[in-house]
PDB file of C-alpha atoms in Angstrom:
ATOM      1  CA  MET H   1      36.175 -45.574   0.836  1.00 45.00           C
ATOM      2  CA  ASN H   2      34.525 -45.959   4.239  1.00 44.00           C
ATOM      3  CA  ALA H   3      34.728 -49.128   6.358  1.00 45.00           C
ATOM      4  CA  PHE H   4      31.196 -50.567   6.846  1.00 51.00           C
ATOM      5  CA  PRO H   5      30.761 -53.796   8.817  1.00 54.00           C
ATOM      6  CA  TYR H   6      32.988 -56.063   6.761  1.00 49.00           C
ATOM      7  CA  SER H   7      32.423 -54.257   3.715  1.00 52.00           C
ATOM      8  CA  ARG H   8      33.417 -51.104   1.702  1.00 57.00           C
ATOM      9  CA  ILE H   9      31.643 -48.397   0.000  1.00 57.00           C
ATOM     10  CA  SER H  10      32.941 -45.606  -2.218  1.00 57.00           C
ATOM     11  CA  GLU H  11      32.547 -41.889  -2.062  1.00 60.00           C
ATOM     12  CA  LEU H  12      33.714 -38.883  -4.112  1.00 62.00           C
ATOM     13  CA  PRO H  13      37.378 -38.241  -3.673  1.00 62.00           C
ATOM     14  CA  GLU H  14      36.940 -34.705  -2.486  1.00 68.00           C
ATOM     15  CA  HIS H  15      35.167 -36.235   0.720  1.00 66.00           C
ATOM     16  CA  SER H  16      37.889 -38.806   1.326  1.00 69.00           C
ATOM     17  CA  GLY H  17      39.083 -38.722   4.960  1.00 72.00           C
ATOM     18  CA  GLN H  18      36.078 -36.823   6.214  1.00 74.00           C
ATOM     19  CA  THR H  19      33.590 -38.070   8.926  1.00 77.00           C
ATOM     20  CA  VAL H  20      30.467 -39.068   7.053  1.00 78.00           C
ATOM     21  CA  ARG H  21      26.981 -40.359   8.317  1.00 82.00           C
ATOM     22  CA  VAL H  22      25.665 -43.692   6.820  1.00 80.00           C
ATOM     23  CA  ARG H  23      22.018 -44.725   6.619  1.00 84.00           C
ATOM     24  CA  VAL H  24      21.309 -48.354   6.116  1.00 82.00           C
ATOM     25  CA  SER H  25      18.155 -49.772   4.909  1.00 83.00           C
ATOM     26  CA  ASP H  26      17.240 -53.252   3.733  1.00 83.00           C
ATOM     27  CA  LYS H  27      18.291 -52.480   0.160  1.00 82.00           C
ATOM     28  CA  LEU H  28      20.197 -49.314   0.278  1.00 81.00           C
ATOM     29  CA  VAL H  29      23.331 -47.999   1.873  1.00 77.00           C
ATOM     30  CA  GLU H  30      23.508 -44.004   1.765  1.00 81.00           C
ATOM     31  CA  VAL H  31      26.444 -41.681   2.635  1.00 79.00           C
ATOM     32  CA  PHE H  32      25.877 -38.294   3.998  1.00 83.00           C
ATOM     33  CA  THR H  33      28.130 -35.383   5.074  1.00 79.00           C
ATOM     34  CA  ALA H  34      27.958 -34.095   8.567  1.00 79.00           C
ATOM     35  CA  ASP H  35      25.652 -31.307   7.197  1.00 82.00           C
ATOM     36  CA  HIS H  36      23.194 -34.245   5.819  1.00 81.00           C
ATOM     37  CA  GLU H  37      24.075 -33.613   2.175  1.00 81.00           C
ATOM     38  CA  ARG H  38      23.774 -36.955   0.199  1.00 80.00           C
ATOM     39  CA  LEU H  39      27.047 -37.946  -1.260  1.00 77.00           C
ATOM     40  CA  ALA H  40      26.443 -41.475  -2.561  1.00 76.00           C
ATOM     41  CA  ALA H  41      23.882 -44.498  -2.613  1.00 76.00           C
ATOM     42  CA  HIS H  42      24.788 -47.986  -3.141  1.00 72.00           C
ATOM     43  CA  ALA H  43      22.726 -51.014  -3.230  1.00 74.00           C
ATOM     44  CA  ARG H  44      23.261 -53.143  -0.102  1.00 75.00           C
ATOM     45  CA  LEU H  45      25.179 -56.221  -0.981  1.00 71.00           C
ATOM     46  CA  ALA H  46      24.746 -59.548   0.923  1.00 71.00           C
ATOM     47  CA  GLY H  47      27.698 -61.351   2.487  1.00 68.00           C
ATOM     48  CA  LEU H  48      30.932 -60.296   3.989  1.00 66.00           C
ATOM     49  CA  GLY H  49      33.645 -58.610   2.243  1.00 63.00           C
ATOM     50  CA  LYS H  50      31.567 -57.139  -0.554  1.00 63.00           C
ATOM     51  CA  PHE H  51      32.452 -53.705  -2.224  1.00 62.00           C
ATOM     52  CA  SER H  52      30.538 -51.361  -4.331  1.00 62.00           C
ATOM     53  CA  THR H  53      32.310 -48.699  -6.120  1.00 62.00           C
ATOM     54  CA  ASP H  54      30.549 -46.138  -8.451  1.00 62.00           C
ATOM     55  CA  GLU H  55      32.808 -45.158 -11.446  1.00 59.00           C
ATOM     56  CA  GLN H  56      32.119 -41.541 -10.746  1.00 60.00           C
ATOM     57  CA  HIS H  57      33.859 -41.833  -7.528  1.00 60.00           C
ATOM     58  CA  TYR H  58      37.110 -42.641  -9.094  1.00 59.00           C
ATOM     59  CA  PRO H  59      39.610 -39.684  -9.642  1.00 60.00           C
ATOM     60  CA  ASP H  60      39.783 -38.787 -13.246  1.00 58.00           C
ATOM     61  CA  GLY H  61      43.259 -40.081 -13.874  1.00 56.00           C
ATOM     62  CA  LYS H  62      42.581 -43.433 -12.009  1.00 59.00           C
ATOM     63  CA  LEU H  63      39.493 -44.079 -14.011  1.00 54.00           C
ATOM     64  CA  SER H  64      41.158 -43.278 -17.332  1.00 49.00           C
ATOM     65  CA  VAL H  65      43.875 -45.639 -16.457  1.00 53.00           C
ATOM     66  CA  ARG H  66      41.561 -48.404 -15.321  1.00 59.00           C
ATOM     67  CA  ARG H  67      39.659 -48.101 -18.565  1.00 60.00           C
ATOM     68  CA  PHE H  68      42.866 -48.226 -20.449  1.00 60.00           C
ATOM     69  CA  GLU H  69      43.856 -51.497 -18.723  1.00 82.00           C
ATOM     70  CA  VAL H  70      40.544 -52.981 -19.441  1.00 84.00           C
ATOM     71  CA  ARG H  71      41.168 -52.383 -23.125  1.00 84.00           C
ATOM     72  CA  SER H  72      44.734 -53.391 -23.101  1.00 86.00           C
ATOM     73  CA  ALA H  73      44.008 -56.711 -21.154  1.00 89.00           C
ATOM     74  CA  GLN H  74      41.112 -57.665 -23.780  1.00 91.00           C
ATOM     75  CA  ALA H  75      43.630 -56.887 -26.615  1.00 90.00           C
ATOM     76  CA  GLU H  76      46.108 -59.301 -24.940  1.00 91.00           C
ATOM     77  CA  ALA H  77      43.571 -61.910 -24.615  1.00 94.00           C
ATOM     78  CA  ASP H  78      42.656 -61.395 -28.258  1.00 94.00           C
ATOM     79  CA  ARG H  79      46.346 -62.043 -29.219  1.00 93.00           C
ATOM     80  CA  ILE H  80      46.546 -65.267 -27.029  1.00 95.00           C
ATOM     81  CA  GLY H  81      43.401 -66.900 -28.457  1.00 95.00           C
ATOM     82  CA  PRO H  82      39.564 -67.026 -29.167  1.00 96.00           C
ATOM     83  CA  LYS H  83      38.617 -69.027 -25.906  1.00 97.00           C
ATOM     84  CA  LEU H  84      40.718 -66.836 -23.677  1.00 96.00           C
ATOM     85  CA  SER H  85      39.318 -63.706 -25.451  1.00 96.00           C
ATOM     86  CA  GLU H  86      35.847 -65.054 -24.809  1.00 96.00           C
ATOM     87  CA  LEU H  87      36.465 -65.600 -21.268  1.00 96.00           C
ATOM     88  CA  VAL H  88      37.744 -62.126 -20.679  1.00 95.00           C
ATOM     89  CA  LYS H  89      34.885 -60.582 -22.705  1.00 94.00           C
ATOM     90  CA  SER H  90      32.449 -62.359 -20.484  1.00 94.00           C
ATOM     91  CA  LEU H  91      34.224 -61.240 -17.382  1.00 93.00           C
ATOM     92  CA  PHE H  92      34.406 -57.482 -18.481  1.00 89.00           C
ATOM     93  CA  ALA H  93      30.818 -57.684 -19.662  1.00 90.00           C
ATOM     94  CA  SER H  94      29.331 -57.336 -16.343  1.00 78.00           C
ATOM     95  CA  SER H  95      27.934 -53.987 -14.988  1.00 74.00           C
ATOM     96  CA  HIS H  96      31.257 -53.513 -12.948  1.00 77.00           C
ATOM     97  CA  PRO H  97      34.169 -54.587 -15.346  1.00 79.00           C
ATOM     98  CA  LEU H  98      36.807 -53.301 -12.990  1.00 79.00           C
ATOM     99  CA  ARG H  99      35.635 -55.765 -10.412  1.00 83.00           C
ATOM    100  CA  HIS H 100      37.334 -58.572 -12.439  1.00 89.00           C
ATOM    101  CA  LEU H 101      40.176 -56.580 -13.831  1.00 86.00           C
ATOM    102  CA  ARG H 102      42.681 -58.091 -11.169  1.00 88.00           C
ATOM    103  CA  ARG H 103      41.520 -61.539 -11.971  1.00 92.00           C
ATOM    104  CA  VAL H 104      42.066 -60.990 -15.696  1.00 93.00           C
ATOM    105  CA  GLN H 105      45.408 -59.478 -14.856  1.00 91.00           C
ATOM    106  CA  GLY H 106      46.289 -62.680 -13.002  1.00 93.00           C
ATOM    107  CA  ILE H 107      45.267 -64.986 -15.770  1.00 95.00           C
ATOM    108  CA  LEU H 108      47.127 -62.905 -18.317  1.00 93.00           C
ATOM    109  CA  ARG H 109      50.252 -62.902 -16.056  1.00 92.00           C
ATOM    110  CA  LEU H 110      50.332 -66.699 -16.192  1.00 94.00           C
ATOM    111  CA  HIS H 111      51.261 -66.565 -19.900  1.00 92.00           C
ATOM    112  CA  GLN H 112      53.551 -63.354 -19.567  1.00 89.00           C
ATOM    113  CA  SER H 113      55.515 -64.925 -16.957  1.00 91.00           C
ATOM    114  CA  GLY H 114      56.052 -68.114 -19.198  1.00 91.00           C
ATOM    115  CA  ARG H 115      54.441 -70.434 -16.429  1.00 92.00           C
ATOM    116  CA  VAL H 116      51.944 -71.741 -19.141  1.00 95.00           C
ATOM    117  CA  SER H 117      51.936 -72.000 -22.671  1.00 94.00           C
ATOM    118  CA  SER H 118      49.229 -70.139 -25.091  1.00 94.00           C
ATOM    119  CA  ALA H 119      47.646 -73.527 -25.800  1.00 94.00           C
ATOM    120  CA  ALA H 120      47.416 -74.492 -22.087  1.00 95.00           C
ATOM    121  CA  LEU H 121      45.679 -71.045 -21.233  1.00 95.00           C
ATOM    122  CA  GLU H 122      43.247 -71.528 -24.130  1.00 96.00           C
ATOM    123  CA  TYR H 123      42.623 -74.948 -22.762  1.00 95.00           C
ATOM    124  CA  GLY H 124      42.232 -73.518 -19.028  1.00 95.00           C
ATOM    125  CA  ALA H 125      39.849 -70.707 -20.398  1.00 96.00           C
ATOM    126  CA  ASP H 126      37.736 -73.280 -22.307  1.00 94.00           C
ATOM    127  CA  LYS H 127      37.317 -75.486 -19.268  1.00 93.00           C
ATOM    128  CA  ALA H 128      36.724 -72.347 -17.144  1.00 95.00           C
ATOM    129  CA  MET H 129      33.696 -71.331 -19.385  1.00 94.00           C
ATOM    130  CA  LEU H 130      32.408 -74.934 -19.850  1.00 92.00           C
ATOM    131  CA  PHE H 131      32.181 -75.342 -16.101  1.00 93.00           C
ATOM    132  CA  ARG H 132      31.300 -71.895 -15.237  1.00 93.00           C
ATOM    133  CA  LYS H 133      34.480 -71.473 -12.881  1.00 95.00           C
ATOM    134  CA  PRO H 134      36.201 -68.322 -14.254  1.00 94.00           C
ATOM    135  CA  THR H 135      38.542 -68.066 -11.398  1.00 95.00           C
ATOM    136  CA  LEU H 136      42.416 -67.495 -11.538  1.00 95.00           C
ATOM    137  CA  SER H 137      42.920 -70.556  -9.349  1.00 95.00           C
ATOM    138  CA  TYR H 138      40.852 -72.769 -11.866  1.00 95.00           C
ATOM    139  CA  VAL H 139      42.259 -71.527 -15.020  1.00 96.00           C
ATOM    140  CA  LYS H 140      45.606 -71.806 -13.563  1.00 96.00           C
ATOM    141  CA  SER H 141      45.256 -75.372 -12.499  1.00 94.00           C
ATOM    142  CA  CYS H 142      43.627 -76.607 -15.934  1.00 93.00           C
ATOM    143  CA  ALA H 143      46.462 -74.800 -17.873  1.00 95.00           C
ATOM    144  CA  GLU H 144      49.120 -76.352 -15.575  1.00 94.00           C
ATOM    145  CA  HIS H 145      47.405 -79.806 -15.942  1.00 92.00           C
ATOM    146  CA  PHE H 146      47.485 -79.271 -19.724  1.00 93.00           C
ATOM    147  CA  ASP H 147      51.158 -78.342 -19.949  1.00 92.00           C
ATOM    148  CA  ALA H 148      51.981 -81.545 -17.820  1.00 90.00           C
ATOM    149  CA  ASN H 149      49.667 -83.837 -19.508  1.00 87.00           C
ATOM    150  CA  GLY H 150      48.179 -82.419 -22.689  1.00 86.00           C
ATOM    151  CA  ALA H 151      44.441 -82.607 -23.248  1.00 79.00           C
ATOM    152  CA  ARG H 152      44.142 -86.344 -22.214  1.00 76.00           C
ATOM    153  CA  LEU H 153      42.684 -87.246 -18.991  1.00 69.00           C
ATOM    154  CA  VAL H 154      45.095 -88.813 -16.422  1.00 64.00           C
ATOM    155  CA  LEU H 155      43.585 -92.109 -15.085  1.00 66.00           C
ATOM    156  CA  VAL H 156      44.460 -92.819 -11.210  1.00 68.00           C
ATOM    157  CA  ARG H 157      44.301 -96.373 -10.252  1.00 69.00           C
ATOM    158  CA  PRO H 158      42.406 -96.631  -6.877  1.00 70.00           C
ATOM    159  CA  ARG H 159      44.456 -97.610  -3.884  1.00 75.00           C
ATOM    160  CA  ARG H 160      43.355-100.812  -2.339  1.00 74.00           C
ATOM    161  CA  ALA H 161      44.836-103.725  -0.432  1.00 76.00           C
ATOM    162  CA  ASP H 162      45.630-106.856  -2.381  1.00 74.00           C
ATOM    163  CA  SER H 163      43.670-108.793  -0.100  1.00 78.00           C
ATOM    164  CA  GLU H 164      40.352-106.872  -0.573  1.00 76.00           C
ATOM    165  CA  VAL H 165      37.965-107.715  -3.509  1.00 73.00           C
ATOM    166  CA  PHE H 166      35.153-105.484  -4.400  1.00 67.00           C
ATOM    167  CA  LEU H 167      31.857-107.215  -5.509  1.00 68.00           C
ATOM    168  CA  HIS H 168      28.543-105.885  -5.941  1.00 59.00           C
ATOM    169  CA  ASN H 169      25.279-107.919  -4.543  1.00 58.00           C
ATOM    170  CA  ASP H 170      21.708-107.449  -4.136  1.00 58.00           C
ATOM    171  CA  ARG H 171      22.096-106.200  -0.480  1.00 58.00           C
ATOM    172  CA  GLY H 172      23.939-103.143  -1.671  1.00 54.00           C
ATOM    173  CA  ASP H 173      27.169-104.339   0.184  1.00 53.00           C
ATOM    174  CA  SER H 174      29.626-103.675  -2.094  1.00 52.00           C
ATOM    175  CA  ARG H 175      32.846-104.596  -0.485  1.00 54.00           C
ATOM    176  CA  VAL H 176      33.771-108.125   0.573  1.00 52.00           C
ATOM    177  CA  ARG H 177      37.090-108.784   2.132  1.00 52.00           C
ATOM    178  CA  GLY H 178      39.026-111.754   0.774  1.00 53.00           C
ATOM    179  CA  GLY H 179      38.510-115.015   2.827  1.00 51.00           C
ATOM    180  CA  ASP H 180      35.508-113.439   4.945  1.00 50.00           C
ATOM    181  CA  ALA H 181      32.844-113.938   2.191  1.00 46.00           C
TER     182      ALA H 181
END
């Protein structure tokens, strides 16, 4: 991979470590050898820290291992439950399934390590899909909440001083202090 302002782009393994030329346009990043032979072209991604990897740029051994890991992760999610399986399928259904492999492995590791139960992971996956937040931290917090409290919501009493009374009036002033009204 080559460093490019705060982003990374892939190249063929046989060119790894060589000096290359990079041409950047509004929509494309192209990589060339010193002899102007085109090695790769990637769509230019907006934002910092983005990456673009062409599956053809993986060494043969690494690509086969990654494809196996995707299949085994999906199989493990299938064993845990239908909601988690659906979440993992949706993550792997993108044009770059390897981009989400680490996230899926982290989610599955929550169950493998015994940090959360199968039911909790199912609950977390369900909420992640419902609220479109399929991140490890969100699934983890939902699953931990489920293990601690079950599926019920925990109501939290607002903290107010005993001397304060909250009233609503026509002026929109909703806070009247005791004795000051």
